[in-house]
C-alpha positions as a LaTeX table, in Angstrom:
\begin{tabular}{lrrr}
\hline
Residue & $x$ (\AA) & $y$ (\AA) & $z$ (\AA) \\
\hline
Met1 & 0.00 & 0.00 & 0.00 \\
Arg2 & 2.83 & 2.36 & 0.86 \\
Thr3 & 4.50 & 1.65 & $-2.47$ \\
Thr4 & 1.32 & 2.51 & $-4.39$ \\
Ser5 & 0.91 & 5.75 & $-2.45$ \\
Phe6 & 4.52 & 6.69 & $-3.13$ \\
Lys7 & 4.17 & 6.06 & $-6.82$ \\
Leu8 & 0.98 & 8.07 & $-7.03$ \\
Ser9 & 2.54 & 10.97 & $-5.14$ \\
Arg10 & 5.12 & 11.35 & $-7.91$ \\
Phe11 & 2.31 & 12.47 & $-10.24$ \\
Ile12 & 0.74 & 14.99 & $-7.86$ \\
Gly13 & 2.44 & 18.37 & $-7.91$ \\
Pro14 & 2.13 & 21.39 & $-5.62$ \\
Val15 & $-0.77$ & 23.77 & $-6.16$ \\
Ser16 & 1.66 & 26.49 & $-7.24$ \\
Phe17 & 2.83 & 24.33 & $-10.16$ \\
Tyr18 & $-0.71$ & 23.78 & $-11.45$ \\
Lys19 & $-1.50$ & 27.47 & $-11.07$ \\
Tyr20 & 1.54 & 28.28 & $-13.18$ \\
Ala21 & 0.71 & 25.59 & $-15.76$ \\
Phe22 & $-2.88$ & 26.80 & $-16.09$ \\
Ser23 & $-1.73$ & 30.43 & $-16.25$ \\
Leu24 & 0.07 & 29.42 & $-19.46$ \\
Ala25 & $-2.33$ & 26.77 & $-20.78$ \\
Ile26 & $-5.58$ & 28.75 & $-20.47$ \\
Pro27 & $-4.57$ & 31.83 & $-22.51$ \\
Leu28 & $-2.68$ & 29.62 & $-24.99$ \\
Gly29 & $-5.72$ & 27.36 & $-25.31$ \\
Ile30 & $-7.99$ & 30.35 & $-25.87$ \\
Thr31 & $-5.54$ & 31.77 & $-28.41$ \\
Asn32 & $-5.53$ & 28.47 & $-30.31$ \\
Leu33 & $-9.30$ & 28.34 & $-29.99$ \\
Leu34 & $-9.61$ & 31.79 & $-31.57$ \\
Ala35 & $-7.31$ & 30.78 & $-34.44$ \\
Ile36 & $-9.23$ & 27.57 & $-35.12$ \\
Ser37 & $-12.55$ & 29.39 & $-34.67$ \\
Met38 & $-11.76$ & 31.46 & $-37.75$ \\
Gly39 & $-11.81$ & 28.29 & $-39.84$ \\
Ala40 & $-14.96$ & 27.11 & $-38.08$ \\
Leu41 & $-16.48$ & 30.56 & $-38.66$ \\
Asp42 & $-15.86$ & 30.19 & $-42.40$ \\
Thr43 & $-17.43$ & 26.72 & $-42.41$ \\
Leu44 & $-20.42$ & 27.94 & $-40.36$ \\
Met45 & $-21.15$ & 30.95 & $-42.56$ \\
Ile46 & $-20.36$ & 29.10 & $-45.78$ \\
Ser47 & $-22.83$ & 26.37 & $-44.70$ \\
Trp48 & $-25.55$ & 29.03 & $-44.93$ \\
Ile49 & $-24.78$ & 29.38 & $-48.65$ \\
His50 & $-24.29$ & 25.59 & $-49.06$ \\
Gln51 & $-20.58$ & 25.56 & $-49.94$ \\
Val52 & $-19.16$ & 23.42 & $-47.09$ \\
Ser53 & $-17.45$ & 20.82 & $-49.31$ \\
Ala54 & $-15.85$ & 23.45 & $-51.55$ \\
Val55 & $-14.23$ & 25.35 & $-48.68$ \\
Gly56 & $-13.44$ & 22.20 & $-46.69$ \\
Thr57 & $-11.63$ & 20.64 & $-49.65$ \\
Ala58 & $-9.84$ & 23.87 & $-50.61$ \\
Thr59 & $-8.43$ & 24.38 & $-47.11$ \\
Gln60 & $-6.56$ & 21.06 & $-47.24$ \\
Ile61 & $-3.77$ & 23.07 & $-48.90$ \\
Glu62 & $-3.80$ & 25.43 & $-45.92$ \\
Val63 & $-3.45$ & 22.45 & $-43.56$ \\
Ile64 & $-0.24$ & 21.30 & $-45.26$ \\
Ala65 & 1.28 & 24.79 & $-45.61$ \\
Leu66 & 0.68 & 25.86 & $-42.01$ \\
Asn67 & 1.89 & 22.49 & $-40.71$ \\
Val68 & 5.21 & 23.09 & $-42.49$ \\
Val69 & 5.47 & 26.64 & $-41.09$ \\
Trp70 & 4.68 & 25.32 & $-37.62$ \\
Ala71 & 7.40 & 22.66 & $-37.99$ \\
Cys72 & 9.98 & 25.33 & $-38.82$ \\
Ala73 & 8.83 & 27.52 & $-35.92$ \\
Ala74 & 8.73 & 24.57 & $-33.51$ \\
Gly75 & 12.11 & 23.29 & $-34.71$ \\
Thr76 & 13.83 & 26.62 & $-34.15$ \\
Gly77 & 11.72 & 26.96 & $-31.01$ \\
Ile78 & 13.39 & 23.89 & $-29.45$ \\
Tyr79 & 16.57 & 25.96 & $-29.29$ \\
Ala80 & 14.83 & 29.31 & $-28.74$ \\
Ile81 & 13.27 & 28.06 & $-25.48$ \\
Gln82 & 16.57 & 26.77 & $-24.16$ \\
Phe83 & 18.52 & 29.87 & $-25.30$ \\
Phe84 & 15.92 & 31.95 & $-23.46$ \\
Gly85 & 16.31 & 29.78 & $-20.36$ \\
Ala86 & 20.09 & 30.19 & $-20.57$ \\
Gly87 & 19.84 & 33.98 & $-21.12$ \\
Asp88 & 21.48 & 33.82 & $-24.59$ \\
Tyr89 & 19.40 & 36.49 & $-26.37$ \\
Lys90 & 21.82 & 36.85 & $-29.28$ \\
Asn91 & 21.10 & 33.33 & $-30.53$ \\
Leu92 & 17.43 & 33.67 & $-29.53$ \\
Lys93 & 17.10 & 36.50 & $-32.08$ \\
Arg94 & 18.81 & 34.38 & $-34.73$ \\
Cys95 & 16.41 & 31.51 & $-34.08$ \\
Phe96 & 13.44 & 33.82 & $-34.60$ \\
Gly97 & 14.98 & 35.27 & $-37.76$ \\
Leu98 & 15.39 & 31.77 & $-39.14$ \\
Ser99 & 11.75 & 31.00 & $-38.30$ \\
Ile100 & 10.57 & 34.14 & $-40.13$ \\
Ser101 & 12.71 & 33.27 & $-43.17$ \\
Cys102 & 11.19 & 29.79 & $-43.32$ \\
Ala103 & 7.68 & 31.25 & $-43.01$ \\
Ala104 & 8.35 & 33.60 & $-45.95$ \\
Phe105 & 9.66 & 30.75 & $-48.10$ \\
Val106 & 6.72 & 28.43 & $-47.34$ \\
Gly107 & 4.13 & 31.20 & $-47.79$ \\
Ile108 & 5.51 & 32.22 & $-51.21$ \\
Leu109 & 5.88 & 28.58 & $-52.29$ \\
Thr110 & 2.25 & 27.90 & $-51.33$ \\
Tyr111 & 1.15 & 30.96 & $-53.31$ \\
Gly112 & 2.95 & 29.64 & $-56.40$ \\
Ile113 & 1.57 & 26.10 & $-56.06$ \\
Ile114 & $-2.01$ & 27.37 & $-55.70$ \\
Thr115 & $-1.60$ & 29.72 & $-58.67$ \\
Leu116 & $-0.41$ & 26.91 & $-60.94$ \\
Phe117 & $-2.09$ & 23.75 & $-59.67$ \\
Ser118 & $-5.18$ & 24.56 & $-57.56$ \\
Ala119 & $-7.67$ & 22.73 & $-59.82$ \\
Ser120 & $-5.46$ & 19.64 & $-60.09$ \\
Ile121 & $-4.98$ & 19.51 & $-56.32$ \\
Leu122 & $-8.72$ & 19.77 & $-55.62$ \\
His123 & $-9.45$ & 17.12 & $-58.25$ \\
Phe124 & $-7.18$ & 14.74 & $-56.33$ \\
Tyr125 & $-9.47$ & 14.97 & $-53.29$ \\
Ile126 & $-12.90$ & 15.06 & $-54.91$ \\
Gln127 & $-14.34$ & 14.44 & $-58.39$ \\
Asn128 & $-17.13$ & 17.00 & $-58.44$ \\
Asp129 & $-16.79$ & 19.82 & $-60.97$ \\
Glu130 & $-18.96$ & 22.31 & $-59.06$ \\
Val131 & $-17.07$ & 21.75 & $-55.80$ \\
Ile132 & $-13.71$ & 22.09 & $-57.61$ \\
Trp133 & $-14.73$ & 25.31 & $-59.37$ \\
Asn134 & $-15.99$ & 26.92 & $-56.14$ \\
Gly135 & $-12.89$ & 25.72 & $-54.28$ \\
Cys136 & $-10.64$ & 27.36 & $-56.89$ \\
Gln137 & $-12.52$ & 30.65 & $-56.46$ \\
Tyr138 & $-11.86$ & 30.45 & $-52.72$ \\
Leu139 & $-8.14$ & 29.70 & $-53.19$ \\
Arg140 & $-7.72$ & 32.53 & $-55.71$ \\
Ile141 & $-7.96$ & 34.96 & $-52.76$ \\
Ala142 & $-6.87$ & 32.68 & $-49.90$ \\
Lys143 & $-3.34$ & 32.25 & $-51.32$ \\
Tyr144 & $-2.55$ & 35.82 & $-50.22$ \\
Ala145 & $-3.88$ & 35.17 & $-46.72$ \\
Tyr146 & $-1.64$ & 32.11 & $-46.32$ \\
Ile147 & 1.50 & 34.27 & $-46.62$ \\
Leu148 & 0.23 & 36.58 & $-43.86$ \\
Met149 & $-0.82$ & 33.63 & $-41.69$ \\
Ser150 & 2.65 & 32.08 & $-42.01$ \\
Phe151 & 4.34 & 35.17 & $-40.54$ \\
Gln152 & 1.72 & 35.48 & $-37.83$ \\
Leu153 & 2.22 & 31.84 & $-36.81$ \\
Ser154 & 5.95 & 32.43 & $-36.29$ \\
Phe155 & 5.21 & 35.26 & $-33.87$ \\
Ser156 & 2.59 & 33.23 & $-32.04$ \\
Val157 & 4.89 & 30.21 & $-31.57$ \\
Ile158 & 7.83 & 32.24 & $-30.22$ \\
Tyr159 & 5.62 & 34.01 & $-27.66$ \\
Arg160 & 4.24 & 30.67 & $-26.49$ \\
Asn161 & 7.70 & 29.12 & $-26.29$ \\
Leu162 & 8.91 & 31.93 & $-24.04$ \\
Gly163 & 5.94 & 31.56 & $-21.69$ \\
Lys164 & 4.30 & 34.85 & $-22.75$ \\
Pro165 & 0.75 & 33.79 & $-23.66$ \\
Phe166 & $-0.88$ & 37.20 & $-23.14$ \\
Tyr167 & 0.41 & 38.75 & $-26.37$ \\
Pro168 & $-0.82$ & 36.06 & $-28.81$ \\
Phe169 & $-4.09$ & 35.96 & $-26.84$ \\
Val170 & $-4.76$ & 39.67 & $-27.39$ \\
Ile171 & $-3.71$ & 39.54 & $-31.04$ \\
Gly172 & $-5.77$ & 36.39 & $-31.57$ \\
Met173 & $-8.83$ & 38.14 & $-30.15$ \\
Ile174 & $-8.31$ & 41.13 & $-32.46$ \\
Thr175 & $-7.89$ & 38.82 & $-35.47$ \\
Phe176 & $-11.01$ & 36.82 & $-34.63$ \\
Leu177 & $-13.21$ & 39.88 & $-34.18$ \\
Met178 & $-11.95$ & 41.43 & $-37.41$ \\
Lys179 & $-12.47$ & 38.15 & $-39.26$ \\
Met180 & $-16.03$ & 37.79 & $-37.94$ \\
Leu181 & $-16.91$ & 41.37 & $-38.86$ \\
Trp182 & $-15.52$ & 41.21 & $-42.40$ \\
Asn183 & $-17.01$ & 37.75 & $-42.99$ \\
Val184 & $-20.49$ & 39.11 & $-42.29$ \\
Leu185 & $-19.92$ & 42.20 & $-44.43$ \\
Leu186 & $-18.36$ & 40.46 & $-47.44$ \\
Ile187 & $-20.04$ & 37.04 & $-47.58$ \\
Phe188 & $-23.59$ & 38.37 & $-47.14$ \\
Gly189 & $-23.15$ & 41.97 & $-48.35$ \\
Tyr190 & $-24.30$ & 43.90 & $-45.28$ \\
Ala191 & $-23.83$ & 47.67 & $-44.65$ \\
Gly192 & $-23.54$ & 48.47 & $-48.35$ \\
Phe193 & $-20.66$ & 46.08 & $-49.04$ \\
Pro194 & $-20.83$ & 43.79 & $-52.12$ \\
Lys195 & $-22.28$ & 40.30 & $-51.56$ \\
Leu196 & $-19.24$ & 38.19 & $-52.53$ \\
Gly197 & $-20.37$ & 34.77 & $-51.28$ \\
Ile198 & $-17.62$ & 32.17 & $-51.10$ \\
Ile199 & $-14.77$ & 34.58 & $-51.97$ \\
Gly200 & $-15.82$ & 36.92 & $-49.16$ \\
Ala201 & $-14.37$ & 34.54 & $-46.55$ \\
Pro202 & $-10.74$ & 34.52 & $-47.78$ \\
Leu203 & $-10.88$ & 38.26 & $-48.47$ \\
Ala204 & $-11.94$ & 38.77 & $-44.85$ \\
Ser205 & $-8.96$ & 36.61 & $-43.83$ \\
Cys206 & $-6.57$ & 38.83 & $-45.79$ \\
Ile207 & $-7.86$ & 41.96 & $-44.04$ \\
Ala208 & $-7.87$ & 40.41 & $-40.55$ \\
His209 & $-4.40$ & 38.85 & $-40.82$ \\
Ser210 & $-2.87$ & 42.02 & $-42.33$ \\
Ile211 & $-4.01$ & 43.96 & $-39.27$ \\
Ala212 & $-2.84$ & 41.19 & $-36.93$ \\
Leu213 & 0.64 & 41.01 & $-38.50$ \\
Ala214 & 1.05 & 44.78 & $-38.22$ \\
Val215 & 0.03 & 44.64 & $-34.54$ \\
Asn216 & 2.47 & 41.75 & $-33.95$ \\
Ile217 & 5.43 & 43.67 & $-35.37$ \\
Ile218 & 4.63 & 46.94 & $-33.59$ \\
Leu219 & 3.92 & 45.22 & $-30.27$ \\
Ala220 & 7.12 & 43.14 & $-30.35$ \\
Tyr221 & 9.30 & 46.22 & $-30.82$ \\
Lys222 & 7.33 & 48.53 & $-28.52$ \\
Thr223 & 7.56 & 46.01 & $-25.65$ \\
Lys224 & 11.22 & 45.24 & $-26.48$ \\
Gln225 & 10.79 & 41.49 & $-26.75$ \\
Pro226 & 14.12 & 39.61 & $-26.48$ \\
Phe227 & 13.59 & 37.76 & $-29.78$ \\
Val228 & 13.47 & 40.90 & $-31.97$ \\
Gly229 & 16.23 & 43.37 & $-32.74$ \\
Gln230 & 17.93 & 45.01 & $-35.68$ \\
Ile231 & 17.71 & 43.27 & $-39.04$ \\
Arg232 & 21.35 & 42.21 & $-38.97$ \\
Glu233 & 20.92 & 40.69 & $-35.49$ \\
Met234 & 17.98 & 38.53 & $-36.55$ \\
Phe235 & 19.07 & 37.57 & $-40.04$ \\
Ser236 & 22.84 & 37.20 & $-39.66$ \\
Tyr237 & 22.79 & 33.47 & $-40.23$ \\
Asp238 & 25.46 & 31.81 & $-38.14$ \\
Leu239 & 26.42 & 28.60 & $-39.97$ \\
Ala240 & 27.49 & 26.87 & $-36.76$ \\
Leu241 & 24.07 & 27.57 & $-35.23$ \\
Ile242 & 22.23 & 26.44 & $-38.35$ \\
Arg243 & 24.22 & 23.19 & $-38.36$ \\
Arg244 & 23.10 & 22.60 & $-34.77$ \\
Ile245 & 19.46 & 23.39 & $-35.48$ \\
Leu246 & 18.96 & 21.61 & $-38.82$ \\
Pro247 & 19.32 & 18.03 & $-37.50$ \\
Arg248 & 16.46 & 18.80 & $-35.08$ \\
Ile249 & 14.33 & 20.61 & $-37.67$ \\
Arg250 & 14.61 & 17.99 & $-40.42$ \\
Pro251 & 12.63 & 15.23 & $-38.65$ \\
Leu252 & 10.03 & 17.77 & $-37.48$ \\
Leu253 & 9.73 & 19.24 & $-40.98$ \\
Leu254 & 9.44 & 15.84 & $-42.62$ \\
Asn255 & 6.96 & 14.78 & $-39.96$ \\
Glu256 & 4.73 & 17.83 & $-40.45$ \\
Ile257 & 4.78 & 17.47 & $-44.25$ \\
Leu258 & 3.82 & 13.80 & $-43.94$ \\
Phe259 & 1.34 & 14.49 & $-41.14$ \\
Gly260 & $-0.28$ & 17.42 & $-42.93$ \\
Phe261 & $-0.56$ & 15.50 & $-46.20$ \\
Gly262 & $-1.75$ & 12.43 & $-44.29$ \\
Asn263 & $-4.56$ & 14.43 & $-42.71$ \\
Thr264 & $-5.69$ & 15.49 & $-46.16$ \\
Leu265 & $-5.59$ & 11.84 & $-47.30$ \\
Phe266 & $-8.35$ & 11.09 & $-44.80$ \\
Val267 & $-10.41$ & 13.56 & $-46.82$ \\
Lys268 & $-9.48$ & 11.64 & $-49.97$ \\
Ala269 & $-10.61$ & 8.37 & $-48.35$ \\
Phe270 & $-13.88$ & 9.80 & $-47.04$ \\
Gly271 & $-14.50$ & 11.35 & $-50.47$ \\
Phe272 & $-15.19$ & 7.84 & $-51.80$ \\
Leu273 & $-18.29$ & 7.80 & $-49.57$ \\
Gly274 & $-19.89$ & 10.79 & $-51.36$ \\
Ile275 & $-20.71$ & 14.47 & $-50.81$ \\
Glu276 & $-23.03$ & 13.86 & $-47.83$ \\
Ala277 & $-20.33$ & 11.92 & $-45.98$ \\
Met278 & $-17.86$ & 14.71 & $-46.74$ \\
Asn279 & $-20.24$ & 17.40 & $-45.45$ \\
Ala280 & $-20.81$ & 15.43 & $-42.23$ \\
Tyr281 & $-17.06$ & 14.98 & $-41.72$ \\
Tyr282 & $-16.20$ & 18.63 & $-42.43$ \\
Ile283 & $-18.82$ & 19.88 & $-39.94$ \\
Gly284 & $-17.77$ & 17.35 & $-37.29$ \\
Ala285 & $-14.08$ & 18.04 & $-37.87$ \\
Lys286 & $-14.47$ & 21.81 & $-37.56$ \\
Ile287 & $-16.25$ & 21.39 & $-34.22$ \\
Gly288 & $-13.63$ & 18.87 & $-33.10$ \\
Asp289 & $-10.85$ & 21.27 & $-34.11$ \\
Leu290 & $-12.16$ & 23.84 & $-31.62$ \\
Phe291 & $-11.47$ & 21.44 & $-28.75$ \\
Phe292 & $-8.18$ & 20.28 & $-30.27$ \\
Ala293 & $-7.09$ & 23.91 & $-29.96$ \\
Val294 & $-7.43$ & 23.70 & $-26.17$ \\
Ala295 & $-5.36$ & 20.50 & $-26.09$ \\
Asn296 & $-2.69$ & 22.14 & $-28.25$ \\
Gly297 & $-2.58$ & 25.09 & $-25.84$ \\
Phe298 & $-1.78$ & 22.53 & $-23.15$ \\
Ser299 & 1.01 & 21.23 & $-25.39$ \\
Asp300 & 2.47 & 24.72 & $-25.81$ \\
Ser301 & 2.54 & 25.25 & $-22.04$ \\
Ile302 & 4.39 & 21.93 & $-21.64$ \\
Ser303 & 7.03 & 23.02 & $-24.15$ \\
Ser304 & 7.57 & 26.28 & $-22.28$ \\
Ile305 & 7.70 & 24.79 & $-18.76$ \\
Ile306 & 9.91 & 21.81 & $-19.54$ \\
Gly307 & 12.04 & 23.55 & $-22.18$ \\
Ile308 & 13.07 & 26.37 & $-19.85$ \\
Ser309 & 14.02 & 23.83 & $-17.15$ \\
Leu310 & 16.10 & 21.87 & $-19.65$ \\
Gly311 & 17.80 & 25.06 & $-20.86$ \\
Gln312 & 18.75 & 25.86 & $-17.26$ \\
Gly313 & 20.24 & 22.37 & $-16.88$ \\
Lys314 & 17.55 & 21.25 & $-14.39$ \\
Leu315 & 17.02 & 17.82 & $-15.96$ \\
Lys316 & 15.63 & 16.14 & $-12.85$ \\
Glu317 & 13.16 & 18.97 & $-12.29$ \\
Ala318 & 12.01 & 18.75 & $-15.92$ \\
Gly319 & 11.33 & 15.02 & $-15.43$ \\
Gln320 & 9.28 & 15.68 & $-12.29$ \\
Gln321 & 7.31 & 18.45 & $-14.00$ \\
Ser322 & 6.35 & 16.10 & $-16.84$ \\
Met323 & 4.93 & 13.64 & $-14.27$ \\
Tyr324 & 2.84 & 16.38 & $-12.66$ \\
Leu325 & 1.40 & 17.19 & $-16.08$ \\
Ile326 & 0.19 & 13.61 & $-16.55$ \\
Ser327 & $-2.23$ & 13.92 & $-13.62$ \\
Met328 & $-3.37$ & 17.26 & $-15.02$ \\
Ala329 & $-4.14$ & 15.55 & $-18.32$ \\
Ile330 & $-6.40$ & 12.95 & $-16.67$ \\
Gly331 & $-8.81$ & 15.61 & $-15.40$ \\
Leu332 & $-8.78$ & 17.48 & $-18.71$ \\
Cys333 & $-9.39$ & 14.23 & $-20.59$ \\
Leu334 & $-12.50$ & 13.32 & $-18.57$ \\
Gly335 & $-13.83$ & 16.87 & $-18.73$ \\
Ala336 & $-13.40$ & 17.08 & $-22.51$ \\
Val337 & $-15.11$ & 13.74 & $-23.21$ \\
Ile338 & $-18.16$ & 14.58 & $-21.06$ \\
Leu339 & $-18.49$ & 18.17 & $-22.30$ \\
Ile340 & $-18.20$ & 17.44 & $-26.02$ \\
Thr341 & $-20.46$ & 14.38 & $-25.89$ \\
Cys342 & $-23.24$ & 16.27 & $-24.08$ \\
Phe343 & $-23.18$ & 19.33 & $-26.33$ \\
Ser344 & $-22.59$ & 17.62 & $-29.70$ \\
Pro345 & $-26.24$ & 17.90 & $-30.94$ \\
Phe346 & $-26.35$ & 21.62 & $-30.08$ \\
Leu347 & $-23.01$ & 22.36 & $-31.73$ \\
Val348 & $-23.99$ & 20.62 & $-34.97$ \\
Ser349 & $-27.38$ & 22.38 & $-35.00$ \\
Leu350 & $-25.58$ & 25.73 & $-35.44$ \\
Phe351 & $-24.71$ & 24.73 & $-39.01$ \\
Glu352 & $-27.18$ & 24.92 & $-41.89$ \\
Val353 & $-27.75$ & 21.20 & $-42.56$ \\
Gln354 & $-30.59$ & 20.18 & $-44.87$ \\
Ser355 & $-30.04$ & 16.40 & $-44.83$ \\
Thr356 & $-31.05$ & 14.33 & $-41.78$ \\
Ser357 & $-28.33$ & 11.76 & $-42.48$ \\
Val358 & $-25.66$ & 14.49 & $-42.62$ \\
Leu359 & $-26.96$ & 15.91 & $-39.32$ \\
Asn360 & $-26.93$ & 12.54 & $-37.52$ \\
Asn361 & $-23.54$ & 11.52 & $-38.91$ \\
Ala362 & $-22.02$ & 14.87 & $-37.93$ \\
Ile363 & $-23.27$ & 14.45 & $-34.34$ \\
Trp364 & $-21.71$ & 10.97 & $-34.09$ \\
Ile365 & $-18.45$ & 12.21 & $-35.62$ \\
Val366 & $-18.29$ & 14.95 & $-32.97$ \\
Arg367 & $-18.83$ & 12.29 & $-30.27$ \\
Ile368 & $-15.96$ & 10.23 & $-31.68$ \\
Phe369 & $-13.87$ & 13.39 & $-31.69$ \\
Ala370 & $-14.63$ & 13.60 & $-27.95$ \\
Leu371 & $-12.75$ & 10.31 & $-27.42$ \\
Arg372 & $-10.00$ & 11.42 & $-29.78$ \\
Ile373 & $-9.52$ & 14.73 & $-27.97$ \\
Gly374 & $-9.54$ & 12.99 & $-24.58$ \\
Met375 & $-6.64$ & 10.84 & $-25.76$ \\
Arg376 & $-5.00$ & 13.92 & $-27.25$ \\
Phe377 & $-4.41$ & 15.40 & $-23.79$ \\
Phe378 & $-2.13$ & 12.46 & $-22.99$ \\
Ile379 & $-0.46$ & 12.56 & $-26.38$ \\
Val380 & 0.45 & 16.26 & $-26.13$ \\
Ile381 & 2.33 & 15.56 & $-22.89$ \\
Ile382 & 4.39 & 12.89 & $-24.62$ \\
Phe383 & 4.92 & 14.87 & $-27.83$ \\
Gly384 & 5.58 & 18.20 & $-26.09$ \\
Thr385 & 8.13 & 16.58 & $-23.79$ \\
Leu386 & 9.93 & 14.64 & $-26.53$ \\
Arg387 & 10.00 & 17.65 & $-28.87$ \\
Thr388 & 11.35 & 20.03 & $-26.21$ \\
Gly389 & 14.14 & 17.57 & $-25.42$ \\
Gly390 & 15.02 & 17.25 & $-29.11$ \\
Asp391 & 13.85 & 13.62 & $-29.51$ \\
Thr392 & 12.33 & 14.48 & $-32.90$ \\
Lys393 & 13.09 & 11.22 & $-34.73$ \\
Ala394 & 10.99 & 9.20 & $-32.28$ \\
Leu395 & 8.32 & 11.87 & $-32.59$ \\
Met396 & 8.18 & 11.40 & $-36.36$ \\
Phe397 & 7.45 & 7.68 & $-35.95$ \\
Leu398 & 4.79 & 8.28 & $-33.28$ \\
Asp399 & 3.09 & 11.03 & $-35.27$ \\
Ser400 & 3.19 & 10.55 & $-39.04$ \\
Gly401 & 4.51 & 6.96 & $-38.92$ \\
Leu402 & 1.50 & 5.62 & $-37.03$ \\
Met403 & $-0.85$ & 7.77 & $-39.09$ \\
Tyr404 & 0.22 & 6.06 & $-42.33$ \\
Met405 & 0.74 & 2.56 & $-40.94$ \\
Val406 & $-2.47$ & 2.47 & $-38.89$ \\
Gly407 & $-4.92$ & 5.36 & $-39.41$ \\
Leu408 & $-4.78$ & 5.72 & $-43.19$ \\
Ser409 & $-4.47$ & 1.98 & $-43.74$ \\
Ile410 & $-7.69$ & 1.46 & $-41.78$ \\
Ala411 & $-9.47$ & 4.32 & $-43.58$ \\
Phe412 & $-8.65$ & 3.19 & $-47.13$ \\
Gly413 & $-8.83$ & $-0.52$ & $-46.30$ \\
Ser414 & $-12.26$ & $-0.37$ & $-44.69$ \\
Ile415 & $-13.71$ & 1.68 & $-47.58$ \\
Leu416 & $-12.00$ & 0.18 & $-50.65$ \\
Val417 & $-11.36$ & $-3.40$ & $-49.49$ \\
Phe418 & $-14.15$ & $-4.15$ & $-47.02$ \\
His419 & $-16.63$ & $-1.69$ & $-48.62$ \\
Val420 & $-17.75$ & $-0.09$ & $-45.36$ \\
Gln421 & $-20.20$ & 2.67 & $-46.32$ \\
Ser422 & $-20.69$ & 4.34 & $-42.93$ \\
Ile423 & $-18.51$ & 7.41 & $-42.37$ \\
Val424 & $-19.15$ & 7.07 & $-38.62$ \\
Leu425 & $-17.89$ & 3.46 & $-38.45$ \\
Val426 & $-14.83$ & 4.20 & $-40.59$ \\
Phe427 & $-13.91$ & 7.20 & $-38.44$ \\
Leu428 & $-14.36$ & 5.18 & $-35.24$ \\
Leu429 & $-12.05$ & 2.42 & $-36.50$ \\
Cys430 & $-9.41$ & 5.03 & $-37.37$ \\
Gln431 & $-9.07$ & 5.93 & $-33.68$ \\
Thr432 & $-6.96$ & 2.78 & $-33.21$ \\
Glu433 & $-4.11$ & 5.01 & $-34.34$ \\
Tyr434 & $-4.50$ & 7.21 & $-31.25$ \\
Val435 & $-4.59$ & 4.26 & $-28.84$ \\
Leu436 & $-1.32$ & 2.91 & $-30.25$ \\
Arg437 & 0.19 & 6.39 & $-30.19$ \\
Ile438 & $-0.34$ & 6.57 & $-26.42$ \\
Leu439 & 1.06 & 3.08 & $-25.80$ \\
Phe440 & 4.22 & 3.49 & $-27.91$ \\
Gly441 & 4.65 & 7.10 & $-26.81$ \\
Met442 & 4.68 & 6.19 & $-23.11$ \\
Met443 & 7.31 & 3.54 & $-23.81$ \\
Arg444 & 9.56 & 6.15 & $-25.42$ \\
Tyr445 & 8.84 & 8.76 & $-22.74$ \\
Arg446 & 9.83 & 6.40 & $-19.92$ \\
Lys447 & 13.27 & 5.84 & $-21.47$ \\
Gly448 & 14.10 & 9.46 & $-20.57$ \\
Leu449 & 16.20 & 10.17 & $-23.69$ \\
Trp450 & 14.50 & 13.57 & $-23.97$ \\
Lys451 & 16.17 & 14.86 & $-20.77$ \\
Thr452 & 18.82 & 16.78 & $-22.69$ \\
Asn453 & 20.29 & 20.28 & $-22.47$ \\
Leu454 & 20.83 & 21.25 & $-26.12$ \\
Val455 & 22.50 & 24.63 & $-25.64$ \\
Ser456 & 25.31 & 24.04 & $-23.12$ \\
\hline
\end{tabular}
């Protein structure tokens, strides 16, 4: 009995630790929620003009592009956190400069790909001429917004890494309110503005993210953030530093490319089940994404807490902190499952759904997302800890590796081989991937290879 009590006590931290963790996780979660809500806002308003599949399919390009930008920001952020913890602001600025450079490259590359190949890309996911045409109209404007969003993501990630969640929270709130206002004005043509329909949504994104990026730049310099400085300080690429960072970025970058593309392949698989199945999935996924944002805010707080301890050389303390976070995840897991399951019918009812089968399927997909998000709270502890300690190769296997070997294999196999026609059943079977991710992830976590100071 004593042994059990001792073991359990290792996972229960002091109240002060949980207050600190929540002081980071809550604003970060809300910030992520606001960012994801902009996509959900598009889907909600677009559902009122019956263009859910067009926008949902078109934004698969956004998923891949922003995943790549996030990988670059997170990869440089591994070192940025530890440089910040060690008080090395010179290299902190260089890390941020490298992140901004990567964001510019990915944003411009995405613009070029959409300009040249948008119709071909959409045709890969769905064979419906009307959906493809409307999706291309959306992307014609959205490609400009993706460049702005790439820069904004770099700022957001660095603030989170340094344990400064207030700034991205405020900017996220401004962006969301601007997006909501311009969506209403441009999609539906209120207050004398032209009624632009589907292209009103990406145009609203361009306006909102332009304002947000300007606020980000001004705020960073006005508050004298340690990651910004003169141009030559941020963009004087030190080859020795780049050689240190690249081995950590490469697995993350490859993982996010594979993971982002893999996520879009689920859309390809579900597309074989028809437009109604796609509409149900897009609605359910957008609602699920709102709660994923909260889990990802938890992940960002983990990276900040553990990364700073590792940068200060407090390896034992970082290990203890990760154990405290496990108990925190249990409560969040149970709360998320109960909350999402209870409110799923109400959340789906907010969308304009004409088909009863789409409505019912969307409700069940949201309920499955409840289980998925519950498991996500455990996964973000594992992933956040491994990533902060630089164990990015193991992370690639746990993330994109299991997605392709398990999740996508089940999705395509159940539809094309076993001819399962229920989107709900297929999506439920795909959650096997998450169960295995927890099991294998805990095995890697317990080895303790992530307890590494990368900057000393």
